[in-house]
Amino acid sequence: MILILIGPPGAGKGTQCKRLVDRYKLKHLSSGDIFRTEIASETEIGITAKKFIDDGKLVPDEIVIEMMTKAVRAAGDCILDGFPRTVNQARSLDEALEKDGCPVKAVVVLKVDDEIVAQRLTNRRVCLHCGASFHLQHSKPAVDGVCDACKSKLIHRDDDKAEVISKRLATYHKQTEPIVEYYNSSGKVVLTVDAGGNIDEITKVLISQIDNI
Ligand code: AP5
Ligand code: MG
């Protein structure tokens, strides 16, 4: 089963995916996490991607499509977080999966206002070592700046600075939102969930909607 989670930066894609993968026994594939690993390892992809990510822009399709279709094929049943992000990426993914006889099962769209997102990202701290994510107000680490899970140093992502957040939001509205219409018109199951509220409540709604399909 392949599920796609779409939403603006800070919508809670990563947070909700971590909960959904346990329940549905799916792998979590986050294109952003893959890029951050490539950046940390200073690979060619990482060095190129960093320039776009730090400027709030999308990494070019030719890099993302090849990297992510390979990752999806290797993963099998999975939930996709942050990919596809353009109509071109969505179309390329559909073509690759149709060849494999394993089409996208459903597309989940997380809706949240830009002001809420900015507040969440300003307060987010992440662990690049194990992927854990914290929020300085409602899910603080036990020790300031230290990951509860693996004790590595927590960071404030470079792209979580106010000026980059507004560019990422503009990029989302312009380049990513149109893929909802692409999936609607291609007859896929599209579930839209209000992601502005409480984390546990959102998980409950997601589970009840996904269970239905
Ligand atoms: P990526 O890492 O995917 O970033 P993003 O889409 O901007 O999303 P985020 O990871 O910032 O947010 P999230 O929705 O996962 O929220 P989270 O759960 O952490 O991509 C980074 C960059 O890589 C892109 O900008 C682009 O340049 C490039 N890229 C990636 N994929 C690409 C592609 N396909 N094509 C081209 N380029 C690509 O939650 C955020 C915070 O809020 C946390 O602190 C969390 O604790 C808190 N929180 C979550 N839910 C709630 C809630 N309900 N209430 C209160 N707080 C909450
Ligand atoms: Mg994320």
PDB file of C-alpha atoms and ligand atoms in Angstrom:
ATOM      1  CA  MET A   1       0.000   0.000   0.000  1.00  0.00           C
ATOM      2  CA  ILE A   2       1.295   3.441  -0.886  1.00  0.00           C
ATOM      3  CA  LEU A   3      -0.116   6.486   0.888  1.00  0.00           C
ATOM      4  CA  ILE A   4       0.845  10.079   0.173  1.00  0.00           C
ATOM      5  CA  LEU A   5       0.751  12.790   2.814  1.00  0.00           C
ATOM      6  CA  ILE A   6       0.645  16.347   1.467  1.00  0.00           C
ATOM      7  CA  GLY A   7       0.697  19.556   3.467  1.00  0.00           C
ATOM      8  CA  PRO A   8       2.535  22.833   3.896  1.00  0.00           C
ATOM      9  CA  PRO A   9       5.788  23.045   5.852  1.00  0.00           C
ATOM     10  CA  GLY A  10       4.974  22.471   9.529  1.00  0.00           C
ATOM     11  CA  ALA A  11       1.605  20.850   8.794  1.00  0.00           C
ATOM     12  CA  GLY A  12       2.687  17.864  10.900  1.00  0.00           C
ATOM     13  CA  LYS A  13       3.532  15.457   8.072  1.00  0.00           C
ATOM     14  CA  GLY A  14       6.530  14.022   9.923  1.00  0.00           C
ATOM     15  CA  THR A  15       4.724  13.962  13.282  1.00  0.00           C
ATOM     16  CA  GLN A  16       1.679  12.126  11.915  1.00  0.00           C
ATOM     17  CA  CYS A  17       3.687   9.760   9.689  1.00  0.00           C
ATOM     18  CA  LYS A  18       5.597   8.462  12.714  1.00  0.00           C
ATOM     19  CA  ARG A  19       2.247   7.468  14.264  1.00  0.00           C
ATOM     20  CA  LEU A  20       0.679   6.054  11.088  1.00  0.00           C
ATOM     21  CA  VAL A  21       3.620   3.805  10.160  1.00  0.00           C
ATOM     22  CA  ASP A  22       3.248   1.820  13.394  1.00  0.00           C
ATOM     23  CA  ARG A  23      -0.453   1.273  12.894  1.00  0.00           C
ATOM     24  CA  TYR A  24      -0.365   0.357   9.196  1.00  0.00           C
ATOM     25  CA  LYS A  25       3.075  -1.316   9.111  1.00  0.00           C
ATOM     26  CA  LEU A  26       4.322   1.005   6.395  1.00  0.00           C
ATOM     27  CA  LYS A  27       7.774   2.486   5.911  1.00  0.00           C
ATOM     28  CA  HIS A  28       8.091   6.251   6.314  1.00  0.00           C
ATOM     29  CA  LEU A  29       9.815   7.906   3.354  1.00  0.00           C
ATOM     30  CA  SER A  30      10.470  11.623   3.817  1.00  0.00           C
ATOM     31  CA  SER A  31      12.175  13.343   0.897  1.00  0.00           C
ATOM     32  CA  GLY A  32      13.275  16.152   3.231  1.00  0.00           C
ATOM     33  CA  ASP A  33      14.896  13.654   5.646  1.00  0.00           C
ATOM     34  CA  ILE A  34      16.662  11.937   2.730  1.00  0.00           C
ATOM     35  CA  PHE A  35      18.016  15.307   1.552  1.00  0.00           C
ATOM     36  CA  ARG A  36      19.206  16.162   5.074  1.00  0.00           C
ATOM     37  CA  THR A  37      21.102  12.852   5.237  1.00  0.00           C
ATOM     38  CA  GLU A  38      22.673  13.593   1.833  1.00  0.00           C
ATOM     39  CA  ILE A  39      23.617  17.103   3.026  1.00  0.00           C
ATOM     40  CA  ALA A  40      25.206  15.748   6.220  1.00  0.00           C
ATOM     41  CA  SER A  41      27.231  13.253   4.138  1.00  0.00           C
ATOM     42  CA  GLU A  42      28.220  16.047   1.702  1.00  0.00           C
ATOM     43  CA  THR A  43      27.235  14.001  -1.348  1.00  0.00           C
ATOM     44  CA  GLU A  44      26.775  15.575  -4.781  1.00  0.00           C
ATOM     45  CA  ILE A  45      22.973  15.460  -4.343  1.00  0.00           C
ATOM     46  CA  GLY A  46      23.302  16.962  -0.862  1.00  0.00           C
ATOM     47  CA  ILE A  47      25.541  19.834  -1.964  1.00  0.00           C
ATOM     48  CA  THR A  48      23.166  20.732  -4.825  1.00  0.00           C
ATOM     49  CA  ALA A  49      19.979  20.296  -2.748  1.00  0.00           C
ATOM     50  CA  LYS A  50      21.229  22.497   0.114  1.00  0.00           C
ATOM     51  CA  LYS A  51      21.335  25.604  -2.107  1.00  0.00           C
ATOM     52  CA  PHE A  52      17.638  25.220  -2.965  1.00  0.00           C
ATOM     53  CA  ILE A  53      16.480  24.127   0.513  1.00  0.00           C
ATOM     54  CA  ASP A  54      18.184  27.035   2.290  1.00  0.00           C
ATOM     55  CA  ASP A  55      16.488  29.428  -0.127  1.00  0.00           C
ATOM     56  CA  GLY A  56      12.986  27.990   0.451  1.00  0.00           C
ATOM     57  CA  LYS A  57      12.835  26.598  -3.090  1.00  0.00           C
ATOM     58  CA  LEU A  58      12.138  23.100  -4.371  1.00  0.00           C
ATOM     59  CA  VAL A  59      15.043  20.898  -5.405  1.00  0.00           C
ATOM     60  CA  PRO A  60      14.775  20.440  -9.214  1.00  0.00           C
ATOM     61  CA  ASP A  61      12.453  17.654 -10.393  1.00  0.00           C
ATOM     62  CA  GLU A  62      15.171  15.771 -12.276  1.00  0.00           C
ATOM     63  CA  ILE A  63      17.056  15.166  -9.001  1.00  0.00           C
ATOM     64  CA  VAL A  64      14.019  14.425  -6.816  1.00  0.00           C
ATOM     65  CA  ILE A  65      12.150  12.131  -9.196  1.00  0.00           C
ATOM     66  CA  GLU A  66      15.034   9.742  -9.734  1.00  0.00           C
ATOM     67  CA  MET A  67      16.008   9.685  -6.052  1.00  0.00           C
ATOM     68  CA  MET A  68      12.456   9.158  -4.777  1.00  0.00           C
ATOM     69  CA  THR A  69      11.163   6.653  -7.334  1.00  0.00           C
ATOM     70  CA  LYS A  70      14.201   4.479  -6.525  1.00  0.00           C
ATOM     71  CA  ALA A  71      13.503   4.869  -2.795  1.00  0.00           C
ATOM     72  CA  VAL A  72       9.802   3.989  -3.195  1.00  0.00           C
ATOM     73  CA  ARG A  73      10.592   0.899  -5.242  1.00  0.00           C
ATOM     74  CA  ALA A  74      13.137  -0.226  -2.637  1.00  0.00           C
ATOM     75  CA  ALA A  75      10.748   0.431   0.269  1.00  0.00           C
ATOM     76  CA  GLY A  76       7.601  -1.295  -1.035  1.00  0.00           C
ATOM     77  CA  ASP A  77       4.598  -0.483   1.199  1.00  0.00           C
ATOM     78  CA  CYS A  78       5.180   3.047   2.423  1.00  0.00           C
ATOM     79  CA  ILE A  79       3.844   6.414   3.389  1.00  0.00           C
ATOM     80  CA  LEU A  80       5.335   9.297   1.411  1.00  0.00           C
ATOM     81  CA  ASP A  81       6.027  12.532   3.273  1.00  0.00           C
ATOM     82  CA  GLY A  82       7.020  15.507   1.111  1.00  0.00           C
ATOM     83  CA  PHE A  83       6.990  13.718  -2.235  1.00  0.00           C
ATOM     84  CA  PRO A  84       5.487  14.374  -4.741  1.00  0.00           C
ATOM     85  CA  ARG A  85       5.577  18.152  -4.499  1.00  0.00           C
ATOM     86  CA  THR A  86       4.921  19.196  -8.112  1.00  0.00           C
ATOM     87  CA  VAL A  87       2.433  17.953 -10.715  1.00  0.00           C
ATOM     88  CA  ASN A  88       5.384  16.706 -12.751  1.00  0.00           C
ATOM     89  CA  GLN A  89       6.636  14.649  -9.777  1.00  0.00           C
ATOM     90  CA  ALA A  90       3.116  13.250  -9.179  1.00  0.00           C
ATOM     91  CA  ARG A  91       2.785  12.210 -12.808  1.00  0.00           C
ATOM     92  CA  SER A  92       6.227  10.583 -12.865  1.00  0.00           C
ATOM     93  CA  LEU A  93       5.463   8.681  -9.659  1.00  0.00           C
ATOM     94  CA  ASP A  94       2.147   7.434 -11.084  1.00  0.00           C
ATOM     95  CA  GLU A  95       3.903   6.233 -14.239  1.00  0.00           C
ATOM     96  CA  ALA A  96       6.574   4.385 -12.256  1.00  0.00           C
ATOM     97  CA  LEU A  97       4.050   2.763  -9.904  1.00  0.00           C
ATOM     98  CA  GLU A  98       1.664   1.775 -12.660  1.00  0.00           C
ATOM     99  CA  LYS A  99       4.504  -0.084 -14.362  1.00  0.00           C
ATOM    100  CA  ASP A 100       5.030  -1.952 -11.084  1.00  0.00           C
ATOM    101  CA  GLY A 101       1.280  -2.635 -10.716  1.00  0.00           C
ATOM    102  CA  CYS A 102       1.183  -0.901  -7.330  1.00  0.00           C
ATOM    103  CA  PRO A 103      -0.723   2.393  -7.687  1.00  0.00           C
ATOM    104  CA  VAL A 104      -1.122   5.055  -4.994  1.00  0.00           C
ATOM    105  CA  LYS A 105      -3.878   3.960  -2.583  1.00  0.00           C
ATOM    106  CA  ALA A 106      -4.829   7.388  -1.234  1.00  0.00           C
ATOM    107  CA  VAL A 107      -3.647  10.957  -0.924  1.00  0.00           C
ATOM    108  CA  VAL A 108      -4.073  12.686   2.435  1.00  0.00           C
ATOM    109  CA  VAL A 109      -4.018  16.485   2.466  1.00  0.00           C
ATOM    110  CA  LEU A 110      -3.261  18.236   5.775  1.00  0.00           C
ATOM    111  CA  LYS A 111      -4.824  21.724   5.867  1.00  0.00           C
ATOM    112  CA  VAL A 112      -3.405  24.341   8.207  1.00  0.00           C
ATOM    113  CA  ASP A 113      -3.166  28.142   8.221  1.00  0.00           C
ATOM    114  CA  ASP A 114       0.142  29.823   7.387  1.00  0.00           C
ATOM    115  CA  GLU A 115       0.268  31.665  10.766  1.00  0.00           C
ATOM    116  CA  ILE A 116       0.016  28.383  12.728  1.00  0.00           C
ATOM    117  CA  VAL A 117       2.749  26.830  10.602  1.00  0.00           C
ATOM    118  CA  ALA A 118       5.138  29.732  11.209  1.00  0.00           C
ATOM    119  CA  GLN A 119       4.614  29.412  14.974  1.00  0.00           C
ATOM    120  CA  ARG A 120       5.278  25.649  14.872  1.00  0.00           C
ATOM    121  CA  LEU A 121       8.450  25.893  12.815  1.00  0.00           C
ATOM    122  CA  THR A 122       9.956  28.702  14.855  1.00  0.00           C
ATOM    123  CA  ASN A 123       9.630  26.444  17.905  1.00  0.00           C
ATOM    124  CA  ARG A 124      10.692  23.160  16.297  1.00  0.00           C
ATOM    125  CA  ARG A 125      14.006  21.544  17.247  1.00  0.00           C
ATOM    126  CA  VAL A 126      15.099  18.343  15.509  1.00  0.00           C
ATOM    127  CA  CYS A 127      17.638  15.598  16.002  1.00  0.00           C
ATOM    128  CA  LEU A 128      19.525  14.924  12.779  1.00  0.00           C
ATOM    129  CA  HIS A 129      20.855  11.682  14.244  1.00  0.00           C
ATOM    130  CA  CYS A 130      17.595   9.792  14.961  1.00  0.00           C
ATOM    131  CA  GLY A 131      14.982  12.078  13.359  1.00  0.00           C
ATOM    132  CA  ALA A 132      13.119  12.914  16.601  1.00  0.00           C
ATOM    133  CA  SER A 133      11.320  16.248  16.586  1.00  0.00           C
ATOM    134  CA  PHE A 134      10.496  18.539  19.530  1.00  0.00           C
ATOM    135  CA  HIS A 135       8.512  21.718  20.062  1.00  0.00           C
ATOM    136  CA  LEU A 136       9.796  24.256  22.597  1.00  0.00           C
ATOM    137  CA  GLN A 137       6.331  24.861  24.029  1.00  0.00           C
ATOM    138  CA  HIS A 138       4.316  21.636  24.001  1.00  0.00           C
ATOM    139  CA  SER A 139       6.845  18.819  23.564  1.00  0.00           C
ATOM    140  CA  LYS A 140      10.073  20.063  25.069  1.00  0.00           C
ATOM    141  CA  PRO A 141      13.127  17.835  25.382  1.00  0.00           C
ATOM    142  CA  ALA A 142      13.892  16.826  28.997  1.00  0.00           C
ATOM    143  CA  VAL A 143      17.303  18.568  28.776  1.00  0.00           C
ATOM    144  CA  ASP A 144      17.584  21.782  26.733  1.00  0.00           C
ATOM    145  CA  GLY A 145      19.155  21.160  23.303  1.00  0.00           C
ATOM    146  CA  VAL A 146      19.548  17.390  23.808  1.00  0.00           C
ATOM    147  CA  CYS A 147      17.528  14.643  22.101  1.00  0.00           C
ATOM    148  CA  ASP A 148      15.540  12.541  24.610  1.00  0.00           C
ATOM    149  CA  ALA A 149      15.870   9.436  22.440  1.00  0.00           C
ATOM    150  CA  CYS A 150      19.556   9.315  21.435  1.00  0.00           C
ATOM    151  CA  LYS A 151      21.144  12.181  23.442  1.00  0.00           C
ATOM    152  CA  SER A 152      22.469  13.874  20.279  1.00  0.00           C
ATOM    153  CA  LYS A 153      22.456  17.654  19.892  1.00  0.00           C
ATOM    154  CA  LEU A 154      19.169  19.217  18.733  1.00  0.00           C
ATOM    155  CA  ILE A 155      19.236  21.835  15.996  1.00  0.00           C
ATOM    156  CA  HIS A 156      16.972  24.562  14.643  1.00  0.00           C
ATOM    157  CA  ARG A 157      16.826  23.754  10.908  1.00  0.00           C
ATOM    158  CA  ASP A 158      18.390  26.474   8.715  1.00  0.00           C
ATOM    159  CA  ASP A 159      15.165  26.542   6.686  1.00  0.00           C
ATOM    160  CA  ASP A 160      13.091  27.133   9.850  1.00  0.00           C
ATOM    161  CA  LYS A 161      14.231  30.774  10.083  1.00  0.00           C
ATOM    162  CA  ALA A 162      11.354  33.275   9.591  1.00  0.00           C
ATOM    163  CA  GLU A 163      12.503  34.600   6.191  1.00  0.00           C
ATOM    164  CA  VAL A 164      12.864  31.075   4.723  1.00  0.00           C
ATOM    165  CA  ILE A 165       9.534  29.882   6.215  1.00  0.00           C
ATOM    166  CA  SER A 166       7.628  32.532   4.249  1.00  0.00           C
ATOM    167  CA  LYS A 167       9.398  31.516   1.021  1.00  0.00           C
ATOM    168  CA  ARG A 168       8.629  27.806   1.671  1.00  0.00           C
ATOM    169  CA  LEU A 169       4.955  28.655   2.196  1.00  0.00           C
ATOM    170  CA  ALA A 170       4.823  30.629  -1.054  1.00  0.00           C
ATOM    171  CA  THR A 171       6.495  27.702  -2.852  1.00  0.00           C
ATOM    172  CA  TYR A 172       3.921  25.304  -1.363  1.00  0.00           C
ATOM    173  CA  HIS A 173       0.922  27.360  -2.475  1.00  0.00           C
ATOM    174  CA  LYS A 174       2.288  27.902  -5.974  1.00  0.00           C
ATOM    175  CA  GLN A 175       3.899  24.556  -6.833  1.00  0.00           C
ATOM    176  CA  THR A 176       2.521  21.882  -4.504  1.00  0.00           C
ATOM    177  CA  GLU A 177      -1.162  22.736  -3.952  1.00  0.00           C
ATOM    178  CA  PRO A 178      -1.994  22.145  -7.656  1.00  0.00           C
ATOM    179  CA  ILE A 179      -1.228  18.439  -7.216  1.00  0.00           C
ATOM    180  CA  VAL A 180      -4.429  18.062  -5.154  1.00  0.00           C
ATOM    181  CA  GLU A 181      -6.398  18.941  -8.295  1.00  0.00           C
ATOM    182  CA  TYR A 182      -4.198  16.554 -10.316  1.00  0.00           C
ATOM    183  CA  TYR A 183      -5.072  13.658  -7.971  1.00  0.00           C
ATOM    184  CA  ASN A 184      -8.768  14.631  -7.825  1.00  0.00           C
ATOM    185  CA  SER A 185      -9.044  14.709 -11.587  1.00  0.00           C
ATOM    186  CA  SER A 186      -7.197  11.415 -11.979  1.00  0.00           C
ATOM    187  CA  GLY A 187      -9.795   9.729  -9.750  1.00  0.00           C
ATOM    188  CA  LYS A 188      -7.565   8.950  -6.743  1.00  0.00           C
ATOM    189  CA  VAL A 189      -8.985   8.824  -3.222  1.00  0.00           C
ATOM    190  CA  VAL A 190      -8.162  12.244  -1.723  1.00  0.00           C
ATOM    191  CA  LEU A 191      -8.789  12.745   2.005  1.00  0.00           C
ATOM    192  CA  THR A 192      -8.622  16.275   3.426  1.00  0.00           C
ATOM    193  CA  VAL A 193      -8.001  16.676   7.145  1.00  0.00           C
ATOM    194  CA  ASP A 194      -7.910  19.825   9.288  1.00  0.00           C
ATOM    195  CA  ALA A 195      -4.408  19.788  10.797  1.00  0.00           C
ATOM    196  CA  GLY A 196      -4.660  23.003  12.796  1.00  0.00           C
ATOM    197  CA  GLY A 197      -5.689  21.367  16.080  1.00  0.00           C
ATOM    198  CA  ASN A 198      -4.324  18.956  18.643  1.00  0.00           C
ATOM    199  CA  ILE A 199      -1.812  16.283  17.505  1.00  0.00           C
ATOM    200  CA  ASP A 200      -3.706  13.325  19.068  1.00  0.00           C
ATOM    201  CA  GLU A 201      -7.057  14.484  17.674  1.00  0.00           C
ATOM    202  CA  ILE A 202      -5.572  14.787  14.173  1.00  0.00           C
ATOM    203  CA  THR A 203      -4.135  11.258  14.444  1.00  0.00           C
ATOM    204  CA  LYS A 204      -7.599   9.944  15.415  1.00  0.00           C
ATOM    205  CA  VAL A 205      -9.243  11.597  12.410  1.00  0.00           C
ATOM    206  CA  LEU A 206      -6.508  10.330  10.084  1.00  0.00           C
ATOM    207  CA  ILE A 207      -6.848   6.774  11.357  1.00  0.00           C
ATOM    208  CA  SER A 208     -10.624   6.761  11.045  1.00  0.00           C
ATOM    209  CA  GLN A 209     -10.456   8.089   7.472  1.00  0.00           C
ATOM    210  CA  ILE A 210      -7.657   5.732   6.399  1.00  0.00           C
ATOM    211  CA  ASP A 211      -9.372   2.733   8.051  1.00  0.00           C
ATOM    212  CA  ASN A 212     -12.404   3.472   5.864  1.00  0.00           C
ATOM    213  CA  ILE A 213     -10.438   2.935   2.692  1.00  0.00           C
TER     214      ILE A 213
HETATM  215  P1  AP5 B   1      10.723  18.786   4.263  1.00  0.00           P
HETATM  216  O1  AP5 B   1      11.708  18.347   5.261  1.00  0.00           O
HETATM  217  O2  AP5 B   1       9.763  17.826   3.704  1.00  0.00           O
HETATM  218  O3  AP5 B   1      10.004  20.051   4.861  1.00  0.00           O
HETATM  219  P2  AP5 B   1       8.496  20.560   4.754  1.00  0.00           P
HETATM  220  O4  AP5 B   1       7.593  19.959   3.790  1.00  0.00           O
HETATM  221  O5  AP5 B   1       8.673  22.027   4.616  1.00  0.00           O
HETATM  222  O6  AP5 B   1       7.860  20.092   6.062  1.00  0.00           O
HETATM  223  P3  AP5 B   1       8.434  20.102   7.505  1.00  0.00           P
HETATM  224  O7  AP5 B   1       9.326  18.924   7.726  1.00  0.00           O
HETATM  225  O8  AP5 B   1       9.021  21.460   7.826  1.00  0.00           O
HETATM  226  O9  AP5 B   1       7.099  20.015   8.360  1.00  0.00           O
HETATM  227  P4  AP5 B   1       6.195  18.762   8.729  1.00  0.00           P
HETATM  228  O10 AP5 B   1       4.910  18.887   7.993  1.00  0.00           O
HETATM  229  O11 AP5 B   1       6.948  17.484   8.622  1.00  0.00           O
HETATM  230  O12 AP5 B   1       5.914  19.122  10.247  1.00  0.00           O
HETATM  231  P5  AP5 B   1       6.411  18.410  11.598  1.00  0.00           P
HETATM  232  O13 AP5 B   1       5.675  17.153  11.825  1.00  0.00           O
HETATM  233  O14 AP5 B   1       7.895  18.394  11.708  1.00  0.00           O
HETATM  234  O15 AP5 B   1      11.492  19.436   3.006  1.00  0.00           O
HETATM  235  C1  AP5 B   1      12.528  20.377   3.231  1.00  0.00           C
HETATM  236  C2  AP5 B   1      12.984  20.931   1.896  1.00  0.00           C
HETATM  237  O16 AP5 B   1      13.522  19.874   1.068  1.00  0.00           O
HETATM  238  C3  AP5 B   1      11.889  21.581   1.017  1.00  0.00           C
HETATM  239  O17 AP5 B   1      11.634  22.938   1.389  1.00  0.00           O
HETATM  240  C4  AP5 B   1      12.513  21.444  -0.378  1.00  0.00           C
HETATM  241  O18 AP5 B   1      13.492  22.441  -0.596  1.00  0.00           O
HETATM  242  C5  AP5 B   1      13.225  20.101  -0.304  1.00  0.00           C
HETATM  243  N1  AP5 B   1      12.333  19.011  -0.787  1.00  0.00           N
HETATM  244  C6  AP5 B   1      11.812  18.000  -0.048  1.00  0.00           C
HETATM  245  N2  AP5 B   1      11.019  17.215  -0.814  1.00  0.00           N
HETATM  246  C7  AP5 B   1      11.060  17.735  -2.068  1.00  0.00           C
HETATM  247  C8  AP5 B   1      10.424  17.406  -3.299  1.00  0.00           C
HETATM  248  N3  AP5 B   1       9.571  16.354  -3.382  1.00  0.00           N
HETATM  249  N4  AP5 B   1      10.672  18.175  -4.373  1.00  0.00           N
HETATM  250  C9  AP5 B   1      11.512  19.215  -4.302  1.00  0.00           C
HETATM  251  N5  AP5 B   1      12.142  19.599  -3.174  1.00  0.00           N
HETATM  252  C10 AP5 B   1      11.916  18.886  -2.062  1.00  0.00           C
HETATM  253  O19 AP5 B   1       5.858  19.487  12.663  1.00  0.00           O
HETATM  254  C11 AP5 B   1       6.432  20.771  12.764  1.00  0.00           C
HETATM  255  C12 AP5 B   1       6.488  21.225  14.231  1.00  0.00           C
HETATM  256  O20 AP5 B   1       5.171  21.433  14.702  1.00  0.00           O
HETATM  257  C13 AP5 B   1       7.111  20.188  15.198  1.00  0.00           C
HETATM  258  O21 AP5 B   1       7.817  20.883  16.196  1.00  0.00           O
HETATM  259  C14 AP5 B   1       5.902  19.449  15.792  1.00  0.00           C
HETATM  260  O22 AP5 B   1       6.165  19.004  17.111  1.00  0.00           O
HETATM  261  C15 AP5 B   1       4.847  20.546  15.774  1.00  0.00           C
HETATM  262  N6  AP5 B   1       3.496  20.039  15.484  1.00  0.00           N
HETATM  263  C16 AP5 B   1       3.137  19.098  14.568  1.00  0.00           C
HETATM  264  N7  AP5 B   1       1.801  18.924  14.574  1.00  0.00           N
HETATM  265  C17 AP5 B   1       1.310  19.793  15.514  1.00  0.00           C
HETATM  266  C18 AP5 B   1      -0.005  20.100  15.997  1.00  0.00           C
HETATM  267  N8  AP5 B   1      -1.093  19.497  15.528  1.00  0.00           N
HETATM  268  N9  AP5 B   1      -0.130  21.037  16.945  1.00  0.00           N
HETATM  269  C19 AP5 B   1       0.965  21.685  17.446  1.00  0.00           C
HETATM  270  N10 AP5 B   1       2.234  21.433  17.053  1.00  0.00           N
HETATM  271  C20 AP5 B   1       2.393  20.512  16.092  1.00  0.00           C
HETATM  272 MG    MG B   2       8.872  16.955   7.943  1.00  0.00          MG
END
